[in-house]
mmCIF file of C-alpha atoms in Angstrom:
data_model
loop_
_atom_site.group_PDB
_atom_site.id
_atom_site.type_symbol
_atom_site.label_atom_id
_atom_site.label_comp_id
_atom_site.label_asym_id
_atom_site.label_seq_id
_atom_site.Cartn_x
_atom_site.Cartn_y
_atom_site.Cartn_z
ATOM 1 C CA UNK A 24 110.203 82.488 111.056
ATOM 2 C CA UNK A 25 113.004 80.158 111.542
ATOM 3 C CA UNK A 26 116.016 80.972 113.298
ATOM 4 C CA UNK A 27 119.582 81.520 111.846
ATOM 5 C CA UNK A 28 121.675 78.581 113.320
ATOM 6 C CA UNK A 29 124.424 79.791 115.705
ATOM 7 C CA UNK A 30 127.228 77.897 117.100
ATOM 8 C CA UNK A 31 127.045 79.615 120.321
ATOM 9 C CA UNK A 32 124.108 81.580 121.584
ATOM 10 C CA UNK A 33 126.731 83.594 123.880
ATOM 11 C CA UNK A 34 128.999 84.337 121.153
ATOM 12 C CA UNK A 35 126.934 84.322 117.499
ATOM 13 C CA UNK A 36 123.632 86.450 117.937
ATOM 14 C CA UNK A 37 121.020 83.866 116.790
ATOM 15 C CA UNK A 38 118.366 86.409 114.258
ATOM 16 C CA UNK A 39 114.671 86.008 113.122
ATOM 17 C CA UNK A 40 112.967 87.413 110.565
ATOM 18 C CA UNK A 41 110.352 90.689 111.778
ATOM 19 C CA UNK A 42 107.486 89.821 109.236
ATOM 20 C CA UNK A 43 103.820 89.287 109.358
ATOM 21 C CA UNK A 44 104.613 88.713 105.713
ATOM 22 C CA UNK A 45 102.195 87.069 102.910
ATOM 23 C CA UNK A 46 104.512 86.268 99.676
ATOM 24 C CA UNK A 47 107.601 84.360 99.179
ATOM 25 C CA UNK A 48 110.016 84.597 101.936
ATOM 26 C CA UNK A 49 112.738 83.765 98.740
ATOM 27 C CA UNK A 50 114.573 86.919 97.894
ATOM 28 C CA UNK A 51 112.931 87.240 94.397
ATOM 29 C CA UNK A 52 114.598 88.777 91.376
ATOM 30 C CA UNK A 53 113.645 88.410 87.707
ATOM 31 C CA UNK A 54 114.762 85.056 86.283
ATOM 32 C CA UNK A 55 115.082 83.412 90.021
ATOM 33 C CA UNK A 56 111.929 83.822 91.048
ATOM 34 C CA UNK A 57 110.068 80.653 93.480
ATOM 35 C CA UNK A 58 107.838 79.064 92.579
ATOM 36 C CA UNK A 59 105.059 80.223 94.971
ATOM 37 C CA UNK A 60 105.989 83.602 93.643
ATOM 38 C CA UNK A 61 105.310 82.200 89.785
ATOM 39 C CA UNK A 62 101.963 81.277 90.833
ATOM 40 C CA UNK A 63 100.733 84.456 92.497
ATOM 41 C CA UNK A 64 102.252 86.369 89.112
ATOM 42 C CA UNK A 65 99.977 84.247 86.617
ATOM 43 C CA UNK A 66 96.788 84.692 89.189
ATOM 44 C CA UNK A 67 97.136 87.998 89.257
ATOM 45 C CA UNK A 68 98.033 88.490 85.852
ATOM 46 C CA UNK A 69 94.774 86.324 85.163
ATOM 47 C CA UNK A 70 92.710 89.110 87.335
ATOM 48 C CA UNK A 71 94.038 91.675 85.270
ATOM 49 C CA UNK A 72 92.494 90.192 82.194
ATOM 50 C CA UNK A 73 89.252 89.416 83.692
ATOM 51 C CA UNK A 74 89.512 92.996 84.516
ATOM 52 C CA UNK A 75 90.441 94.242 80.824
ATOM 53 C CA UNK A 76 87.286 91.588 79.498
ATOM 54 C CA UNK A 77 85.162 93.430 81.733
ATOM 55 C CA UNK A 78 86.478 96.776 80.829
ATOM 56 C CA UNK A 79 85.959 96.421 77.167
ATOM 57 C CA UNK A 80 82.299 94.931 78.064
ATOM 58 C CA UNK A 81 82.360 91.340 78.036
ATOM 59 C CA UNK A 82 81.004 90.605 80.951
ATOM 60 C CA UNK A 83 80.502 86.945 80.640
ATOM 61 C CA UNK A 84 83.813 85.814 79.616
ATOM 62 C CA UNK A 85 85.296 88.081 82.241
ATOM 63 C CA UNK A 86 83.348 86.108 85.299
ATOM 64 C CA UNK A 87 84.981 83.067 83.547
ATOM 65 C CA UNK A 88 88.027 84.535 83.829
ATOM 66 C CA UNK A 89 88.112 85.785 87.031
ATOM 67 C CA UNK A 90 87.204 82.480 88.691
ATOM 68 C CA UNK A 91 89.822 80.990 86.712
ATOM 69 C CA UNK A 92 91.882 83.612 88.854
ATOM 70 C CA UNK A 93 90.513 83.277 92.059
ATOM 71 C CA UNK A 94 91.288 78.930 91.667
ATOM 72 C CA UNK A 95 95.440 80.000 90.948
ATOM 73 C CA UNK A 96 95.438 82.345 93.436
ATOM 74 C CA UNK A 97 93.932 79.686 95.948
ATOM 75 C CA UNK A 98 96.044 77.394 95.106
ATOM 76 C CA UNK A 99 99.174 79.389 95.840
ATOM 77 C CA UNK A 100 98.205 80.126 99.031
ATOM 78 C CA UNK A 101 97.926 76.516 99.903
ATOM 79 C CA UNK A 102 101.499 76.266 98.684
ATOM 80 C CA UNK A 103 102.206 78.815 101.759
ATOM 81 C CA UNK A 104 100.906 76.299 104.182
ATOM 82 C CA UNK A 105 103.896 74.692 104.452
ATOM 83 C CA UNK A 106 106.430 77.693 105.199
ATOM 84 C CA UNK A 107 103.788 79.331 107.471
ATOM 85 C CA UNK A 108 103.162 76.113 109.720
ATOM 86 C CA UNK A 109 107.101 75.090 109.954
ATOM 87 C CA UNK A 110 109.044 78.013 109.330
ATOM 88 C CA UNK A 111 106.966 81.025 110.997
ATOM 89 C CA UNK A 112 105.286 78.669 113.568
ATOM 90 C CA UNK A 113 101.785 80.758 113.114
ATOM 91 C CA UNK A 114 99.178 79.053 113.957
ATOM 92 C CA UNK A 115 97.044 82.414 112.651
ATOM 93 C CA UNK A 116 98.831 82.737 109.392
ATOM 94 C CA UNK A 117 98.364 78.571 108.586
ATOM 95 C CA UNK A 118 94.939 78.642 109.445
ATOM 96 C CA UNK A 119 94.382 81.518 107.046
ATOM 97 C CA UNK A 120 96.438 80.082 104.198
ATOM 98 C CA UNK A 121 94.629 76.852 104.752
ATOM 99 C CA UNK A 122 91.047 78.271 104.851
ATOM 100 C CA UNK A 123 91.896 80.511 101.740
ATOM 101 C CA UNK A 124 91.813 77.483 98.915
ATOM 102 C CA UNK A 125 88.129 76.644 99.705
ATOM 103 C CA UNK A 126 87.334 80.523 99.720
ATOM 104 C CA UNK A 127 88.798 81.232 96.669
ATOM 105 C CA UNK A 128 87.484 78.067 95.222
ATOM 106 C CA UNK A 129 83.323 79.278 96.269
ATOM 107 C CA UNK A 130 84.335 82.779 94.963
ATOM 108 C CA UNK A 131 85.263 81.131 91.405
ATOM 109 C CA UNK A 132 82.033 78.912 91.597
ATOM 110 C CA UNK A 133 80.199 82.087 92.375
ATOM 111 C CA UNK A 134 81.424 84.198 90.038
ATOM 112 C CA UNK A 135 80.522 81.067 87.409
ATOM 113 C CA UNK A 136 77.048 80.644 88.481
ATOM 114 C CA UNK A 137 76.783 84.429 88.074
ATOM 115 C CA UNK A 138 77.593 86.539 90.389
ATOM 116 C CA UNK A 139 78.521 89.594 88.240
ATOM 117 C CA UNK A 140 79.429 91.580 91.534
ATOM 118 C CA UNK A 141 82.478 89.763 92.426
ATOM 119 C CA UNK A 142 84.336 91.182 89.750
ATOM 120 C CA UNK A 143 84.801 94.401 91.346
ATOM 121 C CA UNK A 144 86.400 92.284 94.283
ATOM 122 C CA UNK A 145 88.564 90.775 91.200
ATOM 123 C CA UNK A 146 89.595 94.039 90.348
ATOM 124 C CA UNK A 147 90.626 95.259 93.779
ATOM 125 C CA UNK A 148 93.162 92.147 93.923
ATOM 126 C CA UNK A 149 94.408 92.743 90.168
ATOM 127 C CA UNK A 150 95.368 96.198 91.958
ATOM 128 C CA UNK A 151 96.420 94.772 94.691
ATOM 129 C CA UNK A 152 99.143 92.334 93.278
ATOM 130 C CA UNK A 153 99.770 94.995 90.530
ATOM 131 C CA UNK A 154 101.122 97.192 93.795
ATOM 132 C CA UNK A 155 102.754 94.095 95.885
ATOM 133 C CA UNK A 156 104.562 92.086 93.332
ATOM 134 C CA UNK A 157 106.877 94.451 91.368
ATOM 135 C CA UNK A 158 108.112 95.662 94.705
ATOM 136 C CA UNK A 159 108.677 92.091 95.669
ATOM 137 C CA UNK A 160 110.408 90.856 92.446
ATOM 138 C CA UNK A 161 112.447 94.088 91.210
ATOM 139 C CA UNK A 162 115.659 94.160 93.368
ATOM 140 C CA UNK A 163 116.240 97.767 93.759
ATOM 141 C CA UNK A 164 112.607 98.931 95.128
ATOM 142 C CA UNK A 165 113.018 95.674 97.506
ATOM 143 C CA UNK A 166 116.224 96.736 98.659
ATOM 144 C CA UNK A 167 115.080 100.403 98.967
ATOM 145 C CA UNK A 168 112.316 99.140 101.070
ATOM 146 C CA UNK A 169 113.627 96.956 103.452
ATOM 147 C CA UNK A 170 116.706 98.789 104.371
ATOM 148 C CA UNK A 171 114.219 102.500 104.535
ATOM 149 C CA UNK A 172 112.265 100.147 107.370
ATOM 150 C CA UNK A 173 115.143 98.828 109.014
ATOM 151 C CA UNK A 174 116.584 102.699 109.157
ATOM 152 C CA UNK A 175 113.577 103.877 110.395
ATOM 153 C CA UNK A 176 113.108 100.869 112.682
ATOM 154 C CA UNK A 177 116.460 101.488 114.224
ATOM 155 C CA UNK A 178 115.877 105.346 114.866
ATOM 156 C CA UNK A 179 112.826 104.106 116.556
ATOM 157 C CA UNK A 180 114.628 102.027 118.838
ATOM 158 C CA UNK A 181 117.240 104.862 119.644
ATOM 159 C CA UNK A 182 114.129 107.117 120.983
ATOM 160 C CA UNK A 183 113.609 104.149 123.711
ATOM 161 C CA UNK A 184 117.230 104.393 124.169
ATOM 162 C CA UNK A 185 118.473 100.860 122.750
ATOM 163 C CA UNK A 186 120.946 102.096 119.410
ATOM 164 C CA UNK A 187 122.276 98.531 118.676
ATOM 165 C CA UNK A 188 123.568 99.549 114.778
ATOM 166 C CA UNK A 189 122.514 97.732 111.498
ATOM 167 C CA UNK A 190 124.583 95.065 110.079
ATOM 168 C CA UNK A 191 124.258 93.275 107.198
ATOM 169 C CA UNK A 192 121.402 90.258 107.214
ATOM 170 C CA UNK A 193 121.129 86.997 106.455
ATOM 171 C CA UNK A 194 119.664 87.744 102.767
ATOM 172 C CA UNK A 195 122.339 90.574 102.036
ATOM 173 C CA UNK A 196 120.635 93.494 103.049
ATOM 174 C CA UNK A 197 121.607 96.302 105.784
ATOM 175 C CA UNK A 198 118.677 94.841 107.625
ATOM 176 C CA UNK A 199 119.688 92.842 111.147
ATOM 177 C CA UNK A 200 119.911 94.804 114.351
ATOM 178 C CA UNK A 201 123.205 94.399 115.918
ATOM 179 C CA UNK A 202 122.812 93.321 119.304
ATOM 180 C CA UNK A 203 125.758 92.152 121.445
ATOM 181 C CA UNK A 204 124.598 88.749 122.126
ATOM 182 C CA UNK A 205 126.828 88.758 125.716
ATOM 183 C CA UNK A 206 124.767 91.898 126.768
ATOM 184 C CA UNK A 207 121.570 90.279 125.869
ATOM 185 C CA UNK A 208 118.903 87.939 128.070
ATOM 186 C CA UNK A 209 118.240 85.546 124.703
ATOM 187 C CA UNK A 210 121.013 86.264 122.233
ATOM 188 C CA UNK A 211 119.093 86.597 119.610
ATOM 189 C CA UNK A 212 118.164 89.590 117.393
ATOM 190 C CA UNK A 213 116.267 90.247 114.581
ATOM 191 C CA UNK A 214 115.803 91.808 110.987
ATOM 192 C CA UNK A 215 113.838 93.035 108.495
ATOM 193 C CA UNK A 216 112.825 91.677 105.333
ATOM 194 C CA UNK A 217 110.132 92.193 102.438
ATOM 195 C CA UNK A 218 106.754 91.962 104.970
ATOM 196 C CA UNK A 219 108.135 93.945 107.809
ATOM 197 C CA UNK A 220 107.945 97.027 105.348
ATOM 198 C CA UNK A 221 104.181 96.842 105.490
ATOM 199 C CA UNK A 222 103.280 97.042 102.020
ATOM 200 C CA UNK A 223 100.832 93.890 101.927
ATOM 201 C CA UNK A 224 98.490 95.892 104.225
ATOM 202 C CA UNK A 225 99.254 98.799 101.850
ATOM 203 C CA UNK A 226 98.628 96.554 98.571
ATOM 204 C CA UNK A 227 95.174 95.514 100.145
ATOM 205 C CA UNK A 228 94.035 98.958 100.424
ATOM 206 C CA UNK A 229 95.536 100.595 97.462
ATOM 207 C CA UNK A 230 93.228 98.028 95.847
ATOM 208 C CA UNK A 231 89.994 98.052 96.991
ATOM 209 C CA UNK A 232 90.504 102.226 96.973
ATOM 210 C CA UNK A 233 91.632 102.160 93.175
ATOM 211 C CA UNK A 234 89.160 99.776 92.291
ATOM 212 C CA UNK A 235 85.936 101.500 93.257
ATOM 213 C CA UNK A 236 84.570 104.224 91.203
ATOM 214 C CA UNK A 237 84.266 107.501 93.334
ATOM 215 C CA UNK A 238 85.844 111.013 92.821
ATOM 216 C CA UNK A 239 89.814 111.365 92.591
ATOM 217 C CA UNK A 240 90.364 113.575 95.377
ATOM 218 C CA UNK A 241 88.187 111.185 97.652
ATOM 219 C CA UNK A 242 90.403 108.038 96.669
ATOM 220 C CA UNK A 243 93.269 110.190 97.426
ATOM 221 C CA UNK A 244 92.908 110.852 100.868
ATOM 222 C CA UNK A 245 91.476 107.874 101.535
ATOM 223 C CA UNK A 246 94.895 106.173 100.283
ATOM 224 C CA UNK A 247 96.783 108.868 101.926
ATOM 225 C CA UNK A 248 95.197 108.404 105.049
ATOM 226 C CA UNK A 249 95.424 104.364 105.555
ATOM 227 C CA UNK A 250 99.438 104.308 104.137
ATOM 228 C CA UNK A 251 100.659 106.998 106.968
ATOM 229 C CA UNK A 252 98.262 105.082 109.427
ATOM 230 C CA UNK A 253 99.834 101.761 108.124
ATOM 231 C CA UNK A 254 103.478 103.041 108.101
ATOM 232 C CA UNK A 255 102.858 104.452 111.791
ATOM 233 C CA UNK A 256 101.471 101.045 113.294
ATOM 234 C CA UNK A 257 103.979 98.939 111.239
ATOM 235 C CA UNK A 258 107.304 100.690 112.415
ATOM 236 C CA UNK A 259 105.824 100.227 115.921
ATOM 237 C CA UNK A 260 105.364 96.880 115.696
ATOM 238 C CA UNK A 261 109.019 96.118 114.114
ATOM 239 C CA UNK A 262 110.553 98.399 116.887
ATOM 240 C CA UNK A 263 108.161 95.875 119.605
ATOM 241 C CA UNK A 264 109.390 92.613 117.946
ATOM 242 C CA UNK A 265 113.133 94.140 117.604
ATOM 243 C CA UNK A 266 113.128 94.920 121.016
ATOM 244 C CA UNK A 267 111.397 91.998 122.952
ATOM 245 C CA UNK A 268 113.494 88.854 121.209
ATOM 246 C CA UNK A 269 117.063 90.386 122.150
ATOM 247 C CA UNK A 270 115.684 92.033 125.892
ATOM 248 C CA UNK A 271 113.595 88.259 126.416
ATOM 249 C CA UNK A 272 110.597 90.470 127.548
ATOM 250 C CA UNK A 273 108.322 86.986 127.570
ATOM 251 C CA UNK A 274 110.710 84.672 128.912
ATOM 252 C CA UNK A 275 108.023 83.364 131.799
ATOM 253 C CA UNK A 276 107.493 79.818 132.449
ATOM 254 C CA UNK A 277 104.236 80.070 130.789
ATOM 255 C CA UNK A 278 105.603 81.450 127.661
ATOM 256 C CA UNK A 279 108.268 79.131 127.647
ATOM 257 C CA UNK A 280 106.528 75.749 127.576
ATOM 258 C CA UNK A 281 104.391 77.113 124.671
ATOM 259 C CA UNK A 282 107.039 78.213 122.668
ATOM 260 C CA UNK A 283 109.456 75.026 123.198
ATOM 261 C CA UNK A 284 107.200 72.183 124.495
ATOM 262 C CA UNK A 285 103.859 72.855 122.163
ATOM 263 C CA UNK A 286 105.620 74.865 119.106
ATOM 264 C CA UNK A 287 109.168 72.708 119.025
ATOM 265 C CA UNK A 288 111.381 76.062 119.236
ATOM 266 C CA UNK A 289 114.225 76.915 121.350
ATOM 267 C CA UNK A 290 113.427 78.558 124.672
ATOM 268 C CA UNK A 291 115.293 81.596 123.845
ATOM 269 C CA UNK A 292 112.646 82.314 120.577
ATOM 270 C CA UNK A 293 110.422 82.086 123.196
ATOM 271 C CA UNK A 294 110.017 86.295 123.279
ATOM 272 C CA UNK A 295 110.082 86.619 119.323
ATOM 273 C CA UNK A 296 107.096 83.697 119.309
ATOM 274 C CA UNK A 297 105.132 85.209 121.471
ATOM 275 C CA UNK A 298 105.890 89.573 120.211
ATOM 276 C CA UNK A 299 105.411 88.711 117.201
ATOM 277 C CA UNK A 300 102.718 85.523 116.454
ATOM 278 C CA UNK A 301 100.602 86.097 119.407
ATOM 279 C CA UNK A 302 100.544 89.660 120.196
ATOM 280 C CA UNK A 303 101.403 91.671 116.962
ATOM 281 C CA UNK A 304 99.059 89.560 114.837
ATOM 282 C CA UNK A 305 96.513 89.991 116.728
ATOM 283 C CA UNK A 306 96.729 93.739 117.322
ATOM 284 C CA UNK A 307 97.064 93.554 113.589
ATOM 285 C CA UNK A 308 93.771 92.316 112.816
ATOM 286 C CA UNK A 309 92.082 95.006 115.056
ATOM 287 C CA UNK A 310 94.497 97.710 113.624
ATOM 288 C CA UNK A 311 93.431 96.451 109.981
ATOM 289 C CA UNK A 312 89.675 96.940 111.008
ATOM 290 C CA UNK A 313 90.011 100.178 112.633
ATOM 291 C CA UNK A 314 91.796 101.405 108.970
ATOM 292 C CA UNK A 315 89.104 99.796 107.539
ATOM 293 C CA UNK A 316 86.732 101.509 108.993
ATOM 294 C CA UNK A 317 88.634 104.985 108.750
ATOM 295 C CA UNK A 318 88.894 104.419 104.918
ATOM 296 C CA UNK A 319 84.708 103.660 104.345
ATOM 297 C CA UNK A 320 84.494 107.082 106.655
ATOM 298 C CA UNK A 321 85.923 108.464 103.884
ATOM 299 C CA UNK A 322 85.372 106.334 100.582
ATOM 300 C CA UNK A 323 81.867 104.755 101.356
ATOM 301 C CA UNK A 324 82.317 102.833 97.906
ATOM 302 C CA UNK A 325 84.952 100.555 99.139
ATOM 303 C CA UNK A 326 81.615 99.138 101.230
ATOM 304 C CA UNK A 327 80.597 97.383 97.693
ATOM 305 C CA UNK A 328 83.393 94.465 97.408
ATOM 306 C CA UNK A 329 83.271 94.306 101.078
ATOM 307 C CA UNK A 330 80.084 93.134 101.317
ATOM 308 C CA UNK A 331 80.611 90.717 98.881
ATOM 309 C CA UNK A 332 83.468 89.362 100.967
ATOM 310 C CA UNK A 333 81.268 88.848 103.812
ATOM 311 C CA UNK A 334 78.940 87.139 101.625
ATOM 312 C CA UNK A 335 81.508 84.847 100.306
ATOM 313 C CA UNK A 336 82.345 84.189 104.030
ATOM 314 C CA UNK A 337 79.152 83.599 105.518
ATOM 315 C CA UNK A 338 76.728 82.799 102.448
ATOM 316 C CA UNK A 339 74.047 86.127 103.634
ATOM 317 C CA UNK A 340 74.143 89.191 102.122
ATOM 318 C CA UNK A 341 75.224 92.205 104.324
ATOM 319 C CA UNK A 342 73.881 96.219 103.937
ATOM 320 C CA UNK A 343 77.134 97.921 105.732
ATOM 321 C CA UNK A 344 76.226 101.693 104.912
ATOM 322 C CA UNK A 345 73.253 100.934 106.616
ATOM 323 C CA UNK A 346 74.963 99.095 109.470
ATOM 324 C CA UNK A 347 77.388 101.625 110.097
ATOM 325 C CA UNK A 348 74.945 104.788 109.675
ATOM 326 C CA UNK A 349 75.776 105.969 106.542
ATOM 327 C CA UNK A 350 73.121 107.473 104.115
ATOM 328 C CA UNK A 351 73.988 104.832 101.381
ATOM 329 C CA UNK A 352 76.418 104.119 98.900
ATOM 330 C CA UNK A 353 77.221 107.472 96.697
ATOM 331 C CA UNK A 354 75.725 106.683 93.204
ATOM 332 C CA UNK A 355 73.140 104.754 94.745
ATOM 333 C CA UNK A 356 70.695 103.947 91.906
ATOM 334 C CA UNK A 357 73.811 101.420 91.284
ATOM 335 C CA UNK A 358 73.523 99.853 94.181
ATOM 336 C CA UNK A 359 69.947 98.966 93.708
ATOM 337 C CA UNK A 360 70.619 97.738 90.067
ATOM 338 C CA UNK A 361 73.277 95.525 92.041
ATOM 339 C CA UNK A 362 70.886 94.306 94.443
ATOM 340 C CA UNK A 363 68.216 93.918 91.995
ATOM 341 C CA UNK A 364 70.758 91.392 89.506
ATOM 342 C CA UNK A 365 71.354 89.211 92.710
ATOM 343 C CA UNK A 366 67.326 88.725 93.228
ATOM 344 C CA UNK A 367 66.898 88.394 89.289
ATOM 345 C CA UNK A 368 69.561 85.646 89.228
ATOM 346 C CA UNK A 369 68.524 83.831 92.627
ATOM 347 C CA UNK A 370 64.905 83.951 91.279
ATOM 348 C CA UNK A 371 66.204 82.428 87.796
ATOM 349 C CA UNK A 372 67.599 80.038 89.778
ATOM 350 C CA UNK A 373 64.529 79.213 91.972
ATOM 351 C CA UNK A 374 62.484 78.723 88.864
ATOM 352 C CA UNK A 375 64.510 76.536 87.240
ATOM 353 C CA UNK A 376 64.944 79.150 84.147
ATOM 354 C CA UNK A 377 68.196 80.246 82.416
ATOM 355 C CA UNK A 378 69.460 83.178 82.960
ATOM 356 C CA UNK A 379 71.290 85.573 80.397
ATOM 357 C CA UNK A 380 74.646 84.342 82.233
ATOM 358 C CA UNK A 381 74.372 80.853 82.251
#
């Protein structure tokens, strides 16, 4: 993210932001919320009826519904484009945001054309925003949560021996580390806000766990198990990131004409750019498959809206339990009634007949 602007590198520590976040960098409250953040609330709040349609068993309306959904919540993330390409500077997180529009837009014609399975997916983002947005809008569980991470993220940094003190941040909480800029090779420092505290990756799993039907205790140590292995690899990262943009730990040549001759930022960002768009996101995408994979070990349902991500991604369908060795999908005789709707309403379509959804 962008710099604070400092009159003197030497004597006013220059901060970023620590934050892989994925909602509105604007400090929301109720009544002042952005605009971005008014989108995602009527998207998800437009996934949470498809989900009650479906719920109360109509089906049909619910599909309609929940591509309705899917075209909002595209939508807003194209409005993230903008912020991600000239505020963060990540290439990753713009080409994401930009590829996400024409996702969500095939999901919705999917889901219109019939595709009853993607509702489930529907649901696990109705869950999903139903965990991320009240703790990005309501004041005191957003304070609570960024200034618990930047506690934590400091104690982390004394047990490498660096104790550098919180002050208060740039958005008013007791968030920035406070580095001496005189002492330091860049003069920068940084602090945390909403996404450093990791709960996007926590949303996304809290949803697809509490959207699948499987036994309680199951879905409990499945959530249990991905939040502590989230919270673990998050204040890592943060303690990484906090460390290598005040110490310049990639201030090589190499780095350097990246960061300020291809990506327009000053030379001392250089170490931030590099900690935390080039090295943490990427170690986030393998730590985000490896919890992946931990939480199928141990909820095999949560295979069910993945595939159907994969097929929205690639256009083929996908057997993971059979991929990944397990016996099959618990409940499986609703699997095969899955499987069996998707032939039914691709050989509708072959034929030329109507189907019961159309």
């Amino acid at each position: 993210m962008s710099a604070l602007s400092a009159t003197t590198a030497a004597t006013v520590p220059a901060a970023d932001f620590v934050a892989t976040g994925t909602m509105s960098p604007i400090p929301a409250v109720v009544g002042q919320l952005g605009l971005s953040d008014w989108v995602a609330w009527i998207a998800i709040g437009t996934f949470v009826a498809a989900m009650a349609l479906q719920w109360s068993g109509a089906v049909d309306p619910a599909r309609y519904v929940a591509a309705a959904a899917w075209s909002v919540f595209g939508v807003y993330w194209l409005m993230l484009v903008p912020y991600y390409y000239g505020h963060l500077q990540s290439p990753l997180e713009t080409l994401l945001a930009l590829a996400a529009l024409p996702l969500c837009l095939y999901t919705a014609y999917l889901l219109v054309t019939g595709r009853e399975s993607l509702l489930l997916l529907s649901k696990a983002v109705a869950f999903m925003g139903l965990i991320y947005l009240p703790a990005e809008t309501i004041p005191v569980v957003r304070t609570w949560l960024i200034e618990t991470t930047a506690a934590q993220t400091h104690f982390g940094m004394e047990l490498l021996g660096h104790s550098p003190g919180l002050t208060e941040g740039a958005d008013g909480y007791m968030s920035k580390f406070d580095f001496d800029p005189e002492k330091t090779v860049t003069g920068r420092t940084t602090y945390i806000i909403m996404a450093c505290t990791g709960i996007g990756s926590m949303a996304i799993f809290g949803g697809l766990i509490a959207a699948v039907n499987a036994p309680l205790k199951r879905k409990a140590i499945a959530f249990t198990s991905a939040i502590g292995v989230i919270w673990i690899l998050n204040l890592s990262r943060n303690v990484f990131i906090g460390l290598a943009s005040p110490w310049g730990w990639f201030q090589q040549d190499v780095f350097v004409y990246i960061a300020s001759d291809l990506m327009g930022a000053p030379v001392s960002r250089t170490s931030y750019l590099v900690a935390h768009n080039f090295i943490a996101q990427t170690l986030s995408i393998g730590a985000l498959l490896g919890i992946t994979y931990l939480v199928v070990r141990i909820l095999p349902e949560v295979l069910e809206p993945l595939e159907d991500v994969l097929f929205v991604l690639t256009g083929s369908e996908y057997d993971l339990a059979a991929a990944l060795g397990e016996e099959g999908h618990p409940g499986g005789g609703a699997e095969t009634s899955r499987s069996d709707q998707r032939s039914a309403v691709d050989s509708d379509a072959a034929s030329g007949s109507d189907s019961d959804d159309d």
